[in-house]
XYZ file of C-alpha atoms in Angstrom:
334
model
C -7.205 -21.544 11.240
C -6.454 -23.262 8.119
C -2.602 -22.707 7.772
C 0.369 -23.369 4.664
C 3.448 -23.635 5.323
C 5.879 -22.717 2.049
C 8.977 -22.907 1.427
C 8.727 -20.733 -1.625
C 11.924 -20.640 -4.443
C 12.522 -18.576 -6.849
C 10.801 -19.793 -9.546
C 7.514 -19.892 -8.682
C 8.515 -15.412 -7.614
C 6.860 -14.775 -10.723
C 3.790 -13.108 -11.647
C 4.427 -9.700 -13.494
C 3.183 -6.670 -12.761
C 1.653 -4.878 -15.764
C 4.085 -3.084 -18.024
C 2.463 0.362 -16.946
C 3.130 -0.827 -12.833
C 6.110 -2.058 -13.997
C 9.230 -3.054 -11.364
C 12.323 -1.564 -12.111
C 14.975 -3.911 -14.113
C 17.456 -6.214 -12.319
C 19.962 -4.412 -14.017
C 18.893 -0.512 -12.742
C 20.249 0.538 -9.440
C 18.079 0.804 -6.674
C 18.858 2.135 -3.286
C 21.478 2.142 -1.786
C 21.097 -0.293 0.833
C 21.841 -2.798 -2.090
C 24.271 -4.731 -2.087
C 26.467 -3.912 -5.474
C 25.319 -5.414 -8.799
C 24.791 -8.710 -6.166
C 21.762 -9.884 -5.600
C 20.459 -11.554 -2.915
C 18.385 -14.648 -1.958
C 14.906 -14.040 -2.289
C 13.564 -13.961 1.158
C 10.923 -16.799 2.118
C 7.877 -16.303 4.646
C 8.003 -17.832 7.759
C 4.577 -18.829 6.688
C 1.506 -18.191 3.961
C -2.167 -18.494 5.269
C -5.113 -18.979 3.010
C -7.281 -16.020 4.942
C -10.594 -16.090 2.390
C -12.467 -17.988 -0.078
C -14.082 -15.569 -2.303
C -16.055 -15.915 -6.288
C -13.882 -19.346 -6.262
C -10.843 -17.804 -5.944
C -8.079 -18.798 -2.493
C -6.645 -15.427 -0.602
C -2.942 -15.815 1.112
C -0.770 -14.127 2.861
C 2.473 -14.413 3.374
C 4.189 -13.234 6.502
C 8.002 -11.987 6.966
C 9.417 -12.372 10.297
C 12.483 -10.723 11.734
C 15.524 -12.272 12.268
C 16.774 -13.150 15.399
C 18.736 -10.484 16.921
C 17.012 -7.328 15.352
C 16.139 -5.606 17.971
C 11.553 -5.831 17.798
C 11.912 -1.851 19.617
C 12.602 1.535 18.840
C 15.307 2.801 20.943
C 12.582 4.382 22.975
C 11.330 0.637 23.900
C 8.385 1.019 21.207
C 7.563 -1.405 20.172
C 8.049 -1.102 15.590
C 4.406 -2.053 14.216
C 4.473 -4.677 11.531
C 3.629 -3.192 8.252
C -0.275 -4.767 6.391
C 1.241 -4.668 1.704
C -1.130 -4.541 -1.032
C 0.747 -4.417 -4.549
C 0.242 -3.136 -7.365
C -0.959 -3.103 -10.894
C -4.042 -1.265 -11.819
C -5.752 -4.072 -10.561
C -5.216 -6.616 -13.191
C -1.533 -7.638 -12.719
C 0.752 -8.766 -10.007
C 1.452 -10.576 -6.837
C 1.978 -11.011 -3.927
C 5.136 -12.352 -3.388
C 6.540 -10.583 -6.476
C 10.489 -10.550 -6.179
C 10.650 -6.586 -6.436
C 8.236 -6.026 -3.706
C 10.691 -9.054 -1.950
C 13.511 -7.289 -1.810
C 11.975 -4.465 0.291
C 10.554 -7.092 2.803
C 13.418 -8.156 3.713
C 15.001 -4.933 4.215
C 12.410 -4.234 7.084
C 12.701 -7.310 7.799
C 16.624 -6.164 8.874
C 15.280 -3.497 10.202
C 12.354 -5.332 12.671
C 9.362 -4.704 11.141
C 7.194 -7.677 10.658
C 5.118 -7.754 6.879
C 1.636 -9.126 5.375
C 2.221 -9.943 2.804
C -1.463 -10.788 1.264
C -3.582 -11.746 -2.225
C -6.554 -9.167 -3.737
C -9.199 -9.667 -6.151
C -8.446 -8.107 -9.552
C -11.720 -6.839 -10.776
C -9.964 -5.296 -13.358
C -8.023 -8.321 -14.887
C -9.567 -8.647 -18.744
C -11.913 -6.025 -18.527
C -10.955 -3.465 -21.191
C -13.010 0.341 -20.551
C -14.539 2.759 -22.712
C -14.395 6.341 -22.013
C -14.211 8.388 -17.836
C -17.350 7.296 -17.067
C -17.028 3.794 -17.854
C -13.226 3.442 -16.229
C -14.725 4.995 -12.930
C -16.551 2.313 -12.550
C -14.945 -0.080 -13.599
C -11.762 1.297 -10.518
C -14.422 1.780 -8.267
C -15.673 -1.694 -8.368
C -11.961 -3.269 -8.261
C -11.465 -0.715 -5.469
C -14.497 -2.196 -3.555
C -13.212 -5.740 -4.103
C -10.292 -5.194 -2.963
C -10.887 -3.174 0.003
C -13.254 -6.008 1.243
C -10.672 -8.498 0.671
C -7.847 -5.935 2.610
C -10.578 -5.441 5.241
C -10.761 -9.954 5.623
C -6.755 -9.956 5.666
C -7.125 -7.899 8.885
C -10.145 -9.489 10.169
C -7.969 -12.913 9.733
C -4.920 -11.699 11.406
C -7.147 -9.869 14.426
C -8.930 -12.625 14.866
C -4.954 -15.283 14.884
C -3.300 -12.533 16.502
C -1.907 -15.283 19.247
C -0.215 -17.508 17.026
C 0.406 -15.401 14.365
C 2.365 -12.662 16.413
C 0.798 -9.923 15.200
C -0.351 -7.612 17.173
C -3.676 -6.320 15.537
C -4.027 -2.661 17.073
C 0.045 -2.716 15.775
C -0.563 -2.742 11.654
C 0.111 -0.188 9.141
C -1.095 -0.017 5.569
C 1.366 0.120 2.681
C 0.094 -0.588 -0.588
C 1.641 0.426 -3.509
C -0.030 2.033 -6.937
C -3.179 0.186 -7.404
C -2.605 -0.693 -3.254
C -1.949 2.253 -2.428
C -5.339 2.955 -3.668
C -6.795 0.102 -1.606
C -5.125 1.571 1.330
C -6.103 5.332 1.616
C -9.396 3.931 0.771
C -9.668 1.859 3.457
C -8.835 3.656 6.377
C -11.298 6.397 4.556
C -14.036 3.490 4.591
C -12.963 3.117 8.338
C -12.685 7.139 9.787
C -16.667 7.198 7.723
C -18.242 3.425 9.186
C -18.766 1.642 5.788
C -20.662 -1.009 6.318
C -17.778 -2.891 4.499
C -15.615 -2.097 7.333
C -18.336 -3.426 10.067
C -16.243 -6.402 9.566
C -14.430 -5.903 12.321
C -14.039 -4.801 15.782
C -16.055 -1.498 16.931
C -13.343 1.309 17.337
C -10.906 -0.969 15.109
C -8.132 1.154 13.569
C -4.850 1.061 12.241
C -1.931 2.571 13.528
C -0.798 3.811 10.351
C -1.138 4.650 6.320
C 1.817 4.569 4.380
C 1.473 4.751 -0.111
C 3.017 5.060 -2.435
C 1.597 6.971 -5.761
C -2.473 6.662 -4.413
C -6.118 7.848 -4.123
C -9.312 7.465 -3.457
C -11.827 7.303 -5.599
C -15.096 9.031 -3.589
C -18.395 9.243 -5.796
C -20.926 11.500 -2.981
C -18.535 14.731 -4.914
C -16.279 16.422 -1.632
C -14.111 14.153 0.008
C -14.949 13.850 3.604
C -14.081 12.075 6.700
C -15.704 12.277 9.605
C -12.923 11.502 11.983
C -9.350 11.977 11.884
C -7.686 9.015 10.062
C -4.717 7.302 11.458
C -0.837 9.034 10.415
C -0.421 9.072 6.545
C 2.751 8.774 4.313
C 1.727 10.091 0.867
C 4.809 9.557 -1.416
C 3.890 10.675 -5.405
C 5.364 12.337 -8.232
C 3.810 15.598 -9.281
C 3.620 14.132 -13.176
C 1.891 11.301 -12.899
C 0.256 9.952 -14.943
C -1.459 6.774 -14.446
C -2.820 8.313 -10.836
C -3.663 11.222 -10.889
C -1.194 13.651 -7.981
C -3.846 16.182 -7.855
C -7.736 14.691 -8.838
C -10.608 14.750 -11.018
C -14.097 15.782 -10.821
C -16.127 13.904 -12.918
C -19.598 15.070 -11.833
C -19.946 13.226 -8.398
C -16.835 11.233 -9.131
C -14.107 12.161 -7.416
C -10.148 10.785 -7.851
C -8.749 12.656 -4.910
C -5.152 11.921 -4.762
C -2.659 12.612 -2.520
C -1.419 16.571 -3.369
C -5.524 16.818 -2.638
C -5.221 14.819 0.078
C -3.102 16.670 1.571
C -4.356 19.681 1.673
C -7.941 18.515 3.120
C -5.201 17.080 6.258
C -3.726 19.761 6.702
C -6.750 22.422 6.566
C -7.614 20.488 9.712
C -4.716 19.937 11.244
C -3.946 16.152 10.972
C -0.716 13.967 11.033
C 0.387 12.686 7.587
C 3.719 13.484 5.969
C 3.968 14.023 1.542
C 6.435 13.911 -0.708
C 6.307 14.770 -3.875
C 8.409 13.895 -6.746
C 9.551 17.271 -8.931
C 8.437 15.889 -12.670
C 7.931 12.431 -11.987
C 6.000 10.193 -12.865
C 4.050 6.717 -12.206
C 7.890 5.369 -10.688
C 7.457 6.661 -7.155
C 5.263 3.383 -6.795
C 7.294 1.535 -7.102
C 10.412 3.224 -4.638
C 9.813 1.854 -1.065
C 13.718 1.052 -1.376
C 14.830 4.145 -1.960
C 12.437 5.788 0.527
C 13.358 3.421 2.791
C 14.657 5.943 5.753
C 11.613 8.438 5.434
C 9.597 5.346 5.640
C 10.975 4.020 8.828
C 11.900 7.776 10.791
C 7.489 8.027 9.958
C 6.608 4.736 10.950
C 9.328 6.074 14.165
C 8.271 9.400 15.127
C 4.455 9.472 12.947
C 3.020 5.856 14.327
C 4.394 4.279 16.730
C 5.416 7.798 19.260
C 2.617 9.403 17.999
C 4.453 13.119 17.456
C 1.983 14.578 15.503
C 4.547 16.088 12.958
C 4.145 17.618 9.101
C 6.355 17.263 6.443
C 5.271 18.525 3.449
C 8.773 18.460 0.805
C 8.992 18.911 -2.993
C 12.135 16.363 -3.512
C 13.794 16.661 -7.318
C 15.731 13.355 -7.684
C 17.293 13.132 -10.684
C 18.942 10.211 -10.694
C 14.891 8.300 -10.232
C 14.227 7.006 -13.342
C 11.155 7.256 -15.421
C 9.689 4.353 -15.569
C 7.803 4.982 -19.513
C 4.675 4.356 -17.614
C 1.293 4.315 -19.919
C -1.638 6.690 -19.191
C -4.019 5.157 -17.742
C -6.575 5.678 -20.244
C -4.361 3.573 -22.556
C -3.221 0.757 -19.609
C -7.597 0.895 -19.342
C -8.087 0.321 -23.446
C -5.866 -2.163 -24.051
């Protein structure tokens, strides 16, 4: 197994996320868990690993451990899952080690959760699109690359589970925006025995999925699952112009957002929670810190304790500031 240990300085942690998916500024209020205006040093990964080489690119994962003395189990005795995180950036920008995400990694680590943050190929980088069909096809190609890389990272974790100290069968996916689309699509492909998922052991599934402003882009009309997906947490702004909250149909292309996915889950009686942020836009894609209590609650009750608990909540929160994000059309026509 190829392993590289990195002691990462702040100067090395800086690939900016796209303006359409900009993370909040350092001076902006983020979350009750942040100290009053004081910046904490960036959390360093306990290890950085090369998990795949594709299209002349090396793909790495950072693993953030749990501090000594922090409980790795819930009060119920169930072991807390590890979180496999996929960053956002419109499939054109972003990085696994962005300082904003690092703050969330620190908070989850301090609560006893290991976090694995991965690279993936950015299929939209440097690409412009013309028209909805071209845009949908380009996003679909980018999704295919990202899901393939996510499965490669998962395969690496499974193959090296003992050395990494990670239970691959207690692994929860989490993604922001493009990353949220990736994790939802990956679980969809597992449930439908897609050929891309064949690299994983037979019968493998993630313990849960957490999506911050995600969607599934299907090419066969209605979105259909062959079996029940893992417990799923959906968070989305109802006014999102980048990743549609409801969905768009264009011939057989189906861009199925969180609201439409929740309707499918509800009709089937599946295990899910959805938080609908009234009037909010794409800023919900980077709301992991401000919604950390809901996240941990989902991980404990829906995932670890396997409670088939459904929450469908509309949230009105005037403290959530607009990101000023562009529309998806503007983002990919630049």
